[in-house]
XYZ file of C-alpha atoms in Angstrom:
642
model
C -12.057 34.985 -32.497
C -12.542 35.060 -28.732
C -10.857 32.671 -26.326
C -11.706 31.646 -22.734
C -10.094 33.929 -20.191
C -8.396 32.586 -17.054
C -10.355 33.381 -13.900
C -8.466 31.503 -11.172
C -5.668 33.340 -9.411
C -3.283 31.240 -7.384
C 0.460 31.232 -6.690
C 1.414 31.150 -10.381
C -0.821 34.092 -11.235
C 0.874 36.042 -8.471
C 4.332 35.079 -9.778
C 3.615 35.396 -13.518
C 2.562 39.013 -13.762
C 3.630 39.610 -17.365
C 0.997 38.591 -19.971
C 1.884 35.577 -22.094
C 1.656 37.509 -25.346
C 4.380 39.915 -24.205
C 6.977 37.449 -22.909
C 6.781 34.236 -24.962
C 9.710 33.480 -27.219
C 9.131 32.753 -30.886
C 8.005 29.157 -31.520
C 11.340 27.999 -32.932
C 13.115 29.209 -29.763
C 10.493 28.344 -27.154
C 11.530 24.824 -26.159
C 14.728 24.279 -24.106
C 16.448 22.165 -26.734
C 18.512 23.085 -29.752
C 17.472 21.640 -33.141
C 19.500 18.664 -34.309
C 20.994 20.758 -37.095
C 22.844 22.842 -34.479
C 25.766 20.412 -34.466
C 28.025 22.610 -32.348
C 25.583 22.509 -29.452
C 24.893 18.815 -29.880
C 28.590 17.986 -29.933
C 29.462 20.000 -26.812
C 29.563 18.288 -23.443
C 29.419 14.783 -24.874
C 25.730 15.000 -25.714
C 26.015 12.970 -28.905
C 27.832 10.248 -26.956
C 25.719 10.563 -23.806
C 25.221 7.349 -21.840
C 21.971 5.893 -23.078
C 22.416 6.530 -26.785
C 24.054 3.166 -27.383
C 21.276 1.363 -25.529
C 18.745 3.237 -27.653
C 20.694 2.415 -30.800
C 20.916 -1.277 -29.934
C 17.173 -1.641 -29.530
C 16.373 0.495 -32.560
C 18.749 -1.442 -34.812
C 17.228 -4.741 -33.731
C 13.654 -3.650 -34.405
C 14.227 -1.643 -37.588
C 13.334 -4.568 -39.870
C 10.311 -5.595 -37.789
C 6.735 -4.363 -38.061
C 5.785 -1.417 -35.911
C 3.457 -2.282 -32.994
C -0.170 -1.648 -33.830
C -2.874 -0.936 -31.209
C -5.973 -2.809 -32.375
C -9.614 -1.773 -32.252
C -10.613 -5.116 -30.764
C -8.210 -4.519 -27.884
C -9.644 -1.034 -27.341
C -13.099 -2.602 -27.071
C -11.878 -5.003 -24.366
C -12.061 -2.224 -21.801
C -15.840 -2.548 -22.047
C -15.939 -6.307 -22.638
C -13.685 -7.827 -19.996
C -12.042 -4.806 -18.334
C -8.600 -5.409 -19.863
C -6.878 -2.132 -20.660
C -3.293 -3.284 -21.055
C -3.546 -5.068 -24.429
C -4.239 -1.810 -26.277
C -2.022 0.310 -24.050
C 0.988 -2.004 -24.332
C 0.931 -1.800 -28.140
C 0.401 1.982 -28.156
C 3.186 2.548 -25.624
C 5.558 0.262 -27.545
C 4.962 2.180 -30.765
C 5.549 5.571 -29.151
C 8.711 4.344 -27.424
C 10.002 3.074 -30.748
C 9.269 6.484 -32.246
C 11.182 8.138 -29.401
C 14.178 5.885 -29.988
C 14.392 6.546 -33.720
C 13.918 10.274 -33.088
C 16.915 10.345 -30.756
C 19.019 8.463 -33.300
C 17.889 10.745 -36.115
C 18.948 13.745 -34.040
C 22.317 12.240 -33.157
C 23.173 11.006 -36.651
C 21.006 13.059 -39.070
C 21.042 9.816 -41.053
C 18.277 9.667 -43.669
C 17.461 6.085 -42.716
C 16.548 7.125 -39.184
C 14.736 10.232 -40.391
C 12.574 8.010 -42.604
C 11.844 5.847 -39.575
C 10.694 8.994 -37.775
C 8.452 9.886 -40.727
C 6.869 6.432 -40.619
C 6.228 6.654 -36.884
C 4.810 10.169 -37.070
C 2.384 9.220 -39.851
C 1.235 6.136 -37.922
C 0.594 8.261 -34.860
C -1.314 10.821 -36.936
C -3.410 8.065 -38.500
C -4.241 6.434 -35.170
C -7.978 6.996 -34.711
C -7.585 8.390 -31.224
C -4.701 9.389 -28.985
C -6.892 8.927 -25.916
C -6.331 5.719 -23.979
C -9.575 3.679 -24.291
C -9.941 3.313 -20.514
C -10.245 7.120 -20.270
C -12.446 7.893 -23.268
C -16.006 9.097 -22.639
C -17.150 7.876 -26.062
C -19.308 5.091 -24.624
C -21.005 7.421 -22.153
C -21.484 10.207 -24.677
C -22.106 8.271 -27.903
C -22.694 4.626 -26.984
C -19.524 3.582 -28.808
C -16.870 1.238 -27.434
C -14.419 2.795 -29.896
C -13.287 6.397 -30.035
C -15.547 8.957 -31.690
C -13.148 10.785 -33.988
C -15.395 13.843 -34.267
C -15.405 14.311 -30.482
C -11.839 13.790 -29.230
C -11.194 13.273 -25.521
C -8.070 14.969 -24.185
C -6.476 12.651 -21.640
C -2.993 11.548 -20.593
C -2.462 9.641 -23.821
C -3.559 12.528 -26.026
C -1.253 14.889 -24.160
C 1.696 12.524 -24.484
C 1.101 12.076 -28.222
C 0.868 15.763 -29.075
C 3.912 16.652 -26.963
C 5.908 13.879 -28.637
C 5.023 15.332 -32.029
C 5.956 18.838 -30.856
C 9.402 17.721 -29.649
C 9.966 15.865 -32.948
C 8.921 18.916 -34.963
C 11.219 21.191 -32.976
C 14.178 18.817 -33.127
C 13.991 17.717 -36.769
C 12.106 20.500 -38.543
C 14.395 21.034 -41.518
C 15.143 17.330 -41.919
C 11.420 16.517 -42.023
C 10.782 19.285 -44.547
C 13.492 17.833 -46.762
C 12.516 14.164 -46.496
C 8.725 14.484 -46.204
C 7.372 17.873 -47.277
C 3.885 18.409 -45.906
C 4.316 16.148 -42.875
C 4.695 19.031 -40.429
C 1.466 20.577 -41.727
C -0.252 17.247 -41.059
C 1.067 17.270 -37.499
C -0.334 20.759 -36.949
C -3.733 19.730 -38.333
C -3.942 16.760 -35.975
C -2.815 18.851 -32.994
C -5.471 21.461 -33.724
C -8.258 18.919 -34.269
C -7.451 16.601 -31.386
C -6.013 18.970 -28.755
C -6.208 22.723 -29.219
C -9.825 23.061 -30.336
C -11.229 20.605 -27.748
C -9.136 22.213 -25.004
C -10.578 25.630 -25.799
C -14.107 24.344 -26.365
C -14.617 22.022 -23.401
C -14.166 23.154 -19.830
C -15.656 20.008 -18.286
C -12.472 17.941 -18.335
C -12.227 16.494 -14.831
C -8.462 16.952 -14.772
C -8.719 20.749 -14.971
C -9.853 20.722 -11.355
C -12.833 23.070 -11.589
C -14.601 20.911 -8.982
C -11.722 21.413 -6.559
C -10.408 17.850 -6.928
C -6.966 18.379 -8.448
C -4.793 15.329 -9.084
C -1.761 14.237 -11.075
C -3.513 14.339 -14.472
C -3.615 18.114 -14.189
C 0.094 18.989 -14.546
C 0.755 15.999 -16.779
C -1.798 17.043 -19.419
C -1.459 20.802 -19.037
C 2.311 20.471 -19.310
C 2.071 18.570 -22.567
C -0.417 21.072 -23.980
C 2.007 23.884 -23.118
C 4.830 22.133 -24.998
C 2.575 21.547 -28.020
C 1.237 25.106 -28.133
C 4.674 26.656 -27.737
C 5.963 24.833 -30.807
C 3.077 23.940 -33.105
C 1.099 27.193 -33.053
C 3.693 28.996 -35.150
C 1.776 30.647 -37.958
C 1.630 34.465 -38.139
C -2.116 34.512 -37.403
C -1.879 32.086 -34.456
C -0.089 34.305 -31.949
C -3.224 35.301 -30.056
C -4.454 31.719 -29.901
C -1.037 30.502 -28.750
C -0.937 33.008 -25.913
C -4.529 32.189 -24.943
C -3.903 28.438 -24.770
C -0.716 28.951 -22.756
C -2.561 31.267 -20.350
C -5.420 28.790 -19.979
C -3.021 25.894 -19.380
C -1.117 27.935 -16.794
C -4.411 28.674 -15.034
C -5.000 24.913 -14.857
C -1.499 24.360 -13.512
C -2.141 27.102 -10.984
C -5.021 25.095 -9.541
C -2.637 22.195 -9.032
C 0.112 24.314 -7.495
C -2.445 25.952 -5.198
C -3.521 22.481 -4.018
C -0.001 21.459 -3.004
C 0.360 21.521 0.781
C 3.008 23.656 2.414
C 5.119 20.563 3.169
C 5.061 19.458 -0.490
C 3.672 15.997 0.284
C 1.734 13.985 -2.301
C -1.109 11.865 -0.938
C -0.710 9.418 -3.842
C 2.830 8.769 -2.658
C 6.282 8.648 -4.190
C 5.389 6.651 -7.310
C 2.866 9.275 -8.399
C 5.144 12.203 -7.595
C 6.936 11.569 -10.892
C 3.773 12.030 -12.929
C 2.244 14.767 -10.805
C 4.448 17.229 -8.967
C 7.462 16.388 -11.131
C 5.434 17.082 -14.277
C 4.540 20.477 -12.827
C 8.198 21.236 -12.089
C 9.167 20.226 -15.616
C 6.631 22.417 -17.397
C 7.473 25.351 -15.139
C 11.099 24.900 -16.184
C 9.989 24.935 -19.840
C 7.963 28.090 -19.231
C 10.911 29.802 -17.537
C 12.914 29.142 -20.687
C 10.069 30.130 -23.017
C 9.725 33.500 -21.255
C 13.449 34.214 -20.758
C 12.925 33.885 -17.012
C 10.002 36.310 -16.805
C 7.826 33.511 -15.440
C 9.754 32.256 -12.418
C 8.095 29.951 -9.866
C 11.079 29.341 -7.595
C 9.647 31.600 -4.893
C 6.637 29.330 -4.308
C 7.259 27.447 -1.059
C 5.116 24.376 -1.767
C 7.028 23.758 -5.002
C 10.332 24.063 -3.193
C 9.157 21.557 -0.573
C 7.828 19.039 -3.090
C 11.294 18.829 -4.645
C 12.266 17.193 -1.342
C 9.435 14.648 -1.348
C 11.328 11.811 -3.123
C 14.247 11.732 -0.682
C 11.843 12.097 2.235
C 10.106 8.941 0.961
C 13.266 6.894 0.442
C 13.822 3.752 2.520
C 17.079 2.716 0.836
C 18.262 1.342 -2.489
C 15.281 0.919 -4.795
C 12.763 0.866 -1.908
C 10.381 3.716 -1.094
C 7.471 4.454 1.182
C 4.395 3.321 -0.733
C 0.870 4.378 0.001
C -2.170 4.304 -2.248
C -1.450 2.731 -5.656
C 2.315 3.043 -5.460
C 4.807 0.195 -5.535
C 7.298 -0.215 -2.698
C 9.980 -0.905 -5.295
C 9.021 1.113 -8.381
C 11.065 0.977 -11.593
C 14.551 2.322 -10.945
C 14.865 4.132 -14.291
C 12.897 7.200 -13.312
C 13.681 10.564 -14.996
C 16.255 11.422 -12.338
C 17.537 14.243 -14.518
C 14.194 16.041 -13.984
C 14.613 15.851 -10.208
C 18.232 16.944 -10.521
C 17.232 19.933 -12.675
C 14.489 20.969 -10.235
C 16.845 20.543 -7.280
C 19.385 22.822 -8.938
C 16.715 25.369 -9.765
C 15.231 25.419 -6.249
C 18.550 25.000 -4.428
C 17.901 21.651 -2.704
C 21.225 19.865 -2.259
C 19.670 16.745 -0.717
C 17.255 16.325 -3.612
C 20.142 16.732 -6.042
C 22.086 14.109 -4.084
C 19.264 11.570 -4.380
C 19.116 12.134 -8.138
C 22.896 11.967 -8.489
C 22.987 8.715 -6.515
C 21.342 7.201 -9.611
C 23.761 8.874 -12.044
C 25.976 5.823 -12.452
C 28.642 6.139 -15.164
C 27.482 3.059 -17.091
C 23.767 3.750 -16.671
C 21.685 5.580 -19.296
C 21.361 9.307 -18.666
C 17.687 8.973 -19.611
C 15.362 6.410 -21.158
C 12.449 6.528 -23.578
C 10.135 4.811 -21.073
C 8.705 8.084 -19.762
C 8.310 9.919 -23.065
C 10.367 11.646 -25.730
C 10.571 14.995 -23.940
C 12.109 13.391 -20.892
C 14.497 11.337 -23.004
C 15.745 14.376 -24.911
C 16.106 16.587 -21.865
C 18.049 13.920 -20.007
C 20.390 13.360 -22.936
C 21.045 17.086 -23.470
C 21.417 18.423 -19.925
C 25.175 19.014 -19.505
C 24.949 19.482 -15.732
C 23.160 16.152 -15.420
C 25.600 14.396 -17.748
C 28.462 15.709 -15.632
C 26.880 14.903 -12.260
C 29.099 12.749 -10.064
C 27.497 9.779 -8.302
C 26.931 10.424 -4.618
C 25.180 8.886 -1.621
C 21.440 9.259 -1.073
C 20.682 11.634 1.840
C 18.256 9.383 3.822
C 17.017 11.852 6.481
C 16.700 10.361 9.961
C 13.161 11.658 10.598
C 10.353 12.885 8.378
C 6.988 14.279 9.415
C 4.560 15.462 6.743
C 1.554 16.893 8.575
C -0.572 17.437 5.456
C -0.767 13.709 4.739
C 0.063 12.650 8.306
C 2.926 10.455 7.120
C 5.810 9.747 9.505
C 9.183 8.094 8.902
C 11.945 7.383 11.415
C 15.140 5.389 10.924
C 17.916 4.517 13.346
C 20.521 6.838 11.807
C 20.605 9.498 9.115
C 22.433 8.790 5.896
C 22.223 4.991 6.049
C 19.449 2.422 5.657
C 21.124 0.114 8.206
C 18.886 -1.037 11.011
C 15.165 -0.570 11.489
C 12.937 2.062 9.929
C 9.345 2.798 10.877
C 6.727 4.396 8.632
C 3.208 5.205 9.841
C 0.303 7.227 8.517
C -2.971 8.790 9.550
C -4.830 10.538 6.749
C -8.244 9.559 5.430
C -9.792 7.136 2.973
C -10.699 9.674 0.330
C -7.133 10.304 -0.833
C -6.174 10.111 -4.500
C -5.676 6.502 -5.613
C -6.845 5.693 -2.098
C -6.411 2.450 -0.215
C -8.309 2.016 3.053
C -5.242 2.283 5.280
C -5.785 4.872 8.026
C -3.327 4.129 10.832
C -1.322 1.540 8.927
C 2.431 1.184 9.333
C 5.439 -0.292 7.524
C 8.641 -1.595 9.078
C 11.828 -1.999 7.059
C 15.161 -3.571 7.921
C 18.235 -2.243 6.131
C 15.889 -0.376 3.788
C 13.810 -3.435 2.788
C 10.182 -3.610 4.018
C 9.294 -6.662 6.111
C 5.908 -5.567 7.483
C 4.568 -4.063 4.310
C 1.982 -2.269 2.250
C 1.263 -4.602 -0.672
C 0.670 -1.833 -3.218
C -1.587 -2.425 -6.186
C -2.026 -4.969 -8.971
C -2.305 -4.235 -12.684
C -4.962 -1.670 -13.527
C -8.196 -2.877 -15.102
C -11.569 -1.261 -15.705
C -12.539 -2.261 -12.155
C -9.668 -0.344 -10.565
C -11.402 3.020 -10.875
C -14.997 1.846 -10.864
C -17.578 0.980 -8.217
C -15.861 -2.362 -7.553
C -12.491 -0.830 -6.627
C -12.662 -1.958 -3.007
C -13.424 -5.524 -3.983
C -9.730 -5.643 -4.936
C -7.964 -7.169 -1.946
C -4.944 -4.846 -1.954
C -7.224 -1.829 -1.484
C -8.994 -3.227 1.591
C -8.054 -2.356 5.164
C -8.092 -6.082 5.993
C -4.904 -6.299 3.878
C -3.181 -3.438 5.665
C -1.595 -3.365 9.095
C -4.670 -2.212 10.970
C -7.434 -3.967 12.927
C -10.753 -5.370 11.821
C -13.044 -4.075 14.579
C -16.162 -6.090 15.465
C -15.975 -7.622 12.020
C -15.867 -4.163 10.422
C -13.296 -3.003 7.882
C -12.505 0.615 7.173
C -14.832 2.060 4.518
C -13.681 4.345 1.692
C -14.336 8.074 1.785
C -12.844 11.163 3.363
C -15.147 10.817 6.389
C -13.208 7.703 7.414
C -10.326 9.666 8.857
C -7.659 9.685 11.532
C -7.975 11.891 14.588
C -5.273 13.690 16.537
C -2.354 12.483 14.409
C 0.922 13.800 15.801
C 4.654 13.141 15.758
C 7.307 13.712 18.398
C 10.857 13.636 17.048
C 13.753 12.961 19.378
C 17.331 11.751 19.297
C 16.652 8.674 21.435
C 13.198 7.891 20.080
C 10.659 9.177 17.583
C 6.954 8.562 18.057
C 3.807 8.737 15.942
C 0.398 8.706 17.616
C -3.122 8.679 16.220
C -6.735 7.816 17.043
C -8.190 5.353 14.513
C -11.791 5.406 15.776
C -12.934 7.776 13.035
C -11.863 5.274 10.385
C -14.416 2.740 11.721
C -17.669 4.712 11.871
C -19.867 1.592 12.198
C -17.794 -0.180 14.864
C -18.974 1.798 17.893
C -15.484 2.850 18.929
C -15.006 5.660 21.409
C -11.297 5.623 20.581
C -8.551 3.392 19.228
C -5.262 4.975 20.174
C -2.230 3.764 18.285
C 1.312 4.677 19.266
C 4.143 3.693 16.905
C 7.646 4.267 18.290
C 11.183 3.749 17.069
C 13.439 3.409 20.123
C 16.926 4.053 18.787
C 18.716 3.127 22.022
C 17.035 -0.275 22.103
C 16.973 -0.695 18.290
C 13.321 -1.639 18.578
C 9.963 -0.666 17.115
C 6.916 -0.840 19.365
C 3.280 -0.614 18.301
C 0.910 0.059 21.201
C -2.866 -0.025 20.712
C -5.388 0.984 23.395
C -9.130 1.175 22.715
C -12.604 1.323 24.168
C -16.147 1.182 22.835
C -18.972 3.680 23.244
C -21.193 1.052 24.846
C -18.502 -0.085 27.271
C -18.707 -3.638 25.946
C -15.718 -5.940 25.761
C -13.920 -6.700 22.547
C -15.637 -9.377 20.480
C -14.147 -12.445 18.801
C -14.344 -10.812 15.387
C -11.820 -8.101 16.285
C -8.478 -9.002 14.743
C -5.240 -7.175 14.046
C -3.625 -7.995 10.706
C 0.027 -7.776 9.754
C 1.044 -8.155 6.101
C 4.539 -9.653 5.921
C 6.992 -10.110 3.040
C 9.526 -12.922 3.316
C 9.707 -16.296 4.999
C 7.767 -16.532 8.252
C 8.349 -18.977 11.121
C 5.432 -18.707 13.524
C 5.954 -19.514 17.216
C 4.187 -18.861 20.486
C 3.946 -15.096 20.886
C 6.385 -14.411 18.081
C 7.314 -14.736 14.434
C 10.737 -14.811 12.860
C 10.661 -13.058 9.486
C 13.475 -13.434 6.985
C 12.998 -10.624 4.466
C 13.117 -11.044 0.723
C 16.499 -10.633 -0.992
C 18.279 -12.424 1.890
C 17.977 -9.487 4.265
C 18.617 -9.705 8.002
C 15.823 -11.384 9.938
C 13.553 -9.609 12.404
C 11.667 -11.035 15.359
C 8.106 -9.816 15.861
C 6.662 -10.375 19.354
C 3.177 -10.111 20.877
C 1.554 -11.462 24.055
C 1.988 -15.235 24.422
C -1.718 -15.845 24.976
C -2.650 -14.582 21.508
C -3.098 -17.551 19.179
C -1.832 -16.060 15.913
C -2.439 -17.699 12.568
C -0.735 -17.207 9.225
C -2.468 -16.987 5.851
C -0.313 -17.232 2.722
C -1.454 -15.219 -0.279
C 0.023 -16.506 -3.543
C 0.689 -13.708 -5.999
C 0.291 -13.905 -9.757
C 0.037 -10.262 -10.821
C 3.359 -9.000 -12.240
C 3.140 -5.629 -10.462
C 3.062 -7.527 -7.170
C 5.439 -10.386 -7.937
C 8.184 -8.090 -9.251
C 8.197 -6.411 -5.831
C 7.391 -9.186 -3.352
C 8.094 -12.422 -5.190
C 5.583 -15.273 -5.244
C 3.748 -14.651 -1.983
C 2.818 -12.443 0.940
C 1.797 -13.664 4.378
C -0.945 -12.145 6.513
C -0.702 -12.712 10.244
C -4.025 -12.550 12.088
C -3.820 -11.705 15.817
C -7.187 -12.147 17.618
C -7.907 -9.383 20.141
C -11.012 -10.782 21.867
C -11.548 -9.572 25.465
C -8.651 -7.135 25.220
C -8.512 -3.359 25.341
C -4.740 -3.092 24.939
C -2.157 -4.678 22.672
C 1.624 -4.437 22.346
C 3.786 -5.505 19.422
C 7.575 -5.216 19.194
C 9.933 -5.682 16.267
C 13.670 -6.138 16.706
C 16.508 -7.370 14.553
C 17.185 -11.026 15.253
C 20.865 -10.037 15.093
C 21.461 -6.550 16.535
C 22.968 -3.971 14.210
C 26.131 -3.596 16.265
C 26.828 -7.351 16.013
C 26.941 -7.369 12.219
C 29.553 -6.039 9.818
């Protein structure tokens, strides 16, 4: 049997010179986790009593006598009926998280009751018609069916997560499953072959492979899960060649992603997507280093080393992060910090390790099942992570990422106290793009006050032709102007010009020309200068513009500011009291600008859990002007507060 041969040669191909067939460990030794029957290993370092196990046990005990969640066909069809994708996904995710919980307990206890629970969950997953999330399936386009076509499986994020979960279970509980349910592991291998391995070898048109040059976070997420599955589940004597071929093909796909990473390691989707993009790449490369006894070592690749630093370079303070594109400003706090800590150790980044360790609180779980079984198990069995002492987050004073043209400056390094300024250039064809060229965010004590709203719950419309009908994606709901009644359009052609940063001890400055982001507005230039003056403890935004036709600015040119918190509007100013009882800031503009405030009530949970019940948009008319100045200062200076 012949298999597709890798043709792309990027940084990984240069680093991984030894052929897969010559360096891969045997399947039962390939994953970086000892089987549950190795009680000596599981008992060392407090793994069996690792923080998080009791939380897992508590939930699992409570739900053991309840019915397992069941994703319904009618909910899958809703993607095509009303655009709702969460009804099916919520049930599928709940079932897989329950399976992860009982798997961890089975490993810790080797109790037959929990092993039987694992058997039940594995069979349900194997009998699920499709592992592909309905919003991703091409069954309707290819076959006219609103339900999955079982004879033509689509390999997506959900399919990758399912097969990797089964691979980790098989590796962890092999002998226990053989004893309690003989034949189950053969069923798992049949489903993996039918749903994953054969389609992956047969179809090369998956968009996430990146053959068209557009490489995004699906790539390492899916390829990484396929690697885990192939390492463990292709274990028969006649499957060695196929196993090596699938690993080589998956590594070629990963190589396209690694080659696309910029030298500064920045992710245009932002911090929230780093965890399921670059972090997924770092995790599978760690697995491959183990599976090859270190023969495949990617630590010399500069872009990977730099992307390990991206989370702490995006940190505003506490649970708050720089959010662009579809990210949340306050994403869930229970991220797989152990994965960042492991990568930081591997690549030698002390600041990245410090950010991860700042979340390693003694009473907090070492890992959770929310992000998948593999992440749960690795977090619970990493002795260096379990022993990590809590520390302070590094909070660098200045950050400049030229690849994405993202700038951050705060008053002092190592503390969120005071003002912080974030600004971006970029273009409107970024992954998970919002039309936000030239927008800025201002935070006080780490909490955003002039904000990027983020995104609401995903629906079918989110990634369709109506994406930019969603208000949070529009430039009119970012901190940029509407020029002659014109918003920024989507697309990479709507781009910043001349973005630059000047970093200094007294002040740090970002500058950019926004004219290219408004191709229909007739702008010759719109120069924006965003400065943090540390001596004055003040942020200043300075806009200067002119039109090609030399005309004056029309009445339908307006600057918008999106504000979180309570707003008291006054002549030439607004007092903003941030959410969570933060210190107030005073925003000032010329007195002759008649500003108005528009309150936007929020009802989507992904927005309300960050911002509360409302956001406020300030509209500042710019008619007859060619310059504008805005300042933001603490209402109570930093030095006057404890």
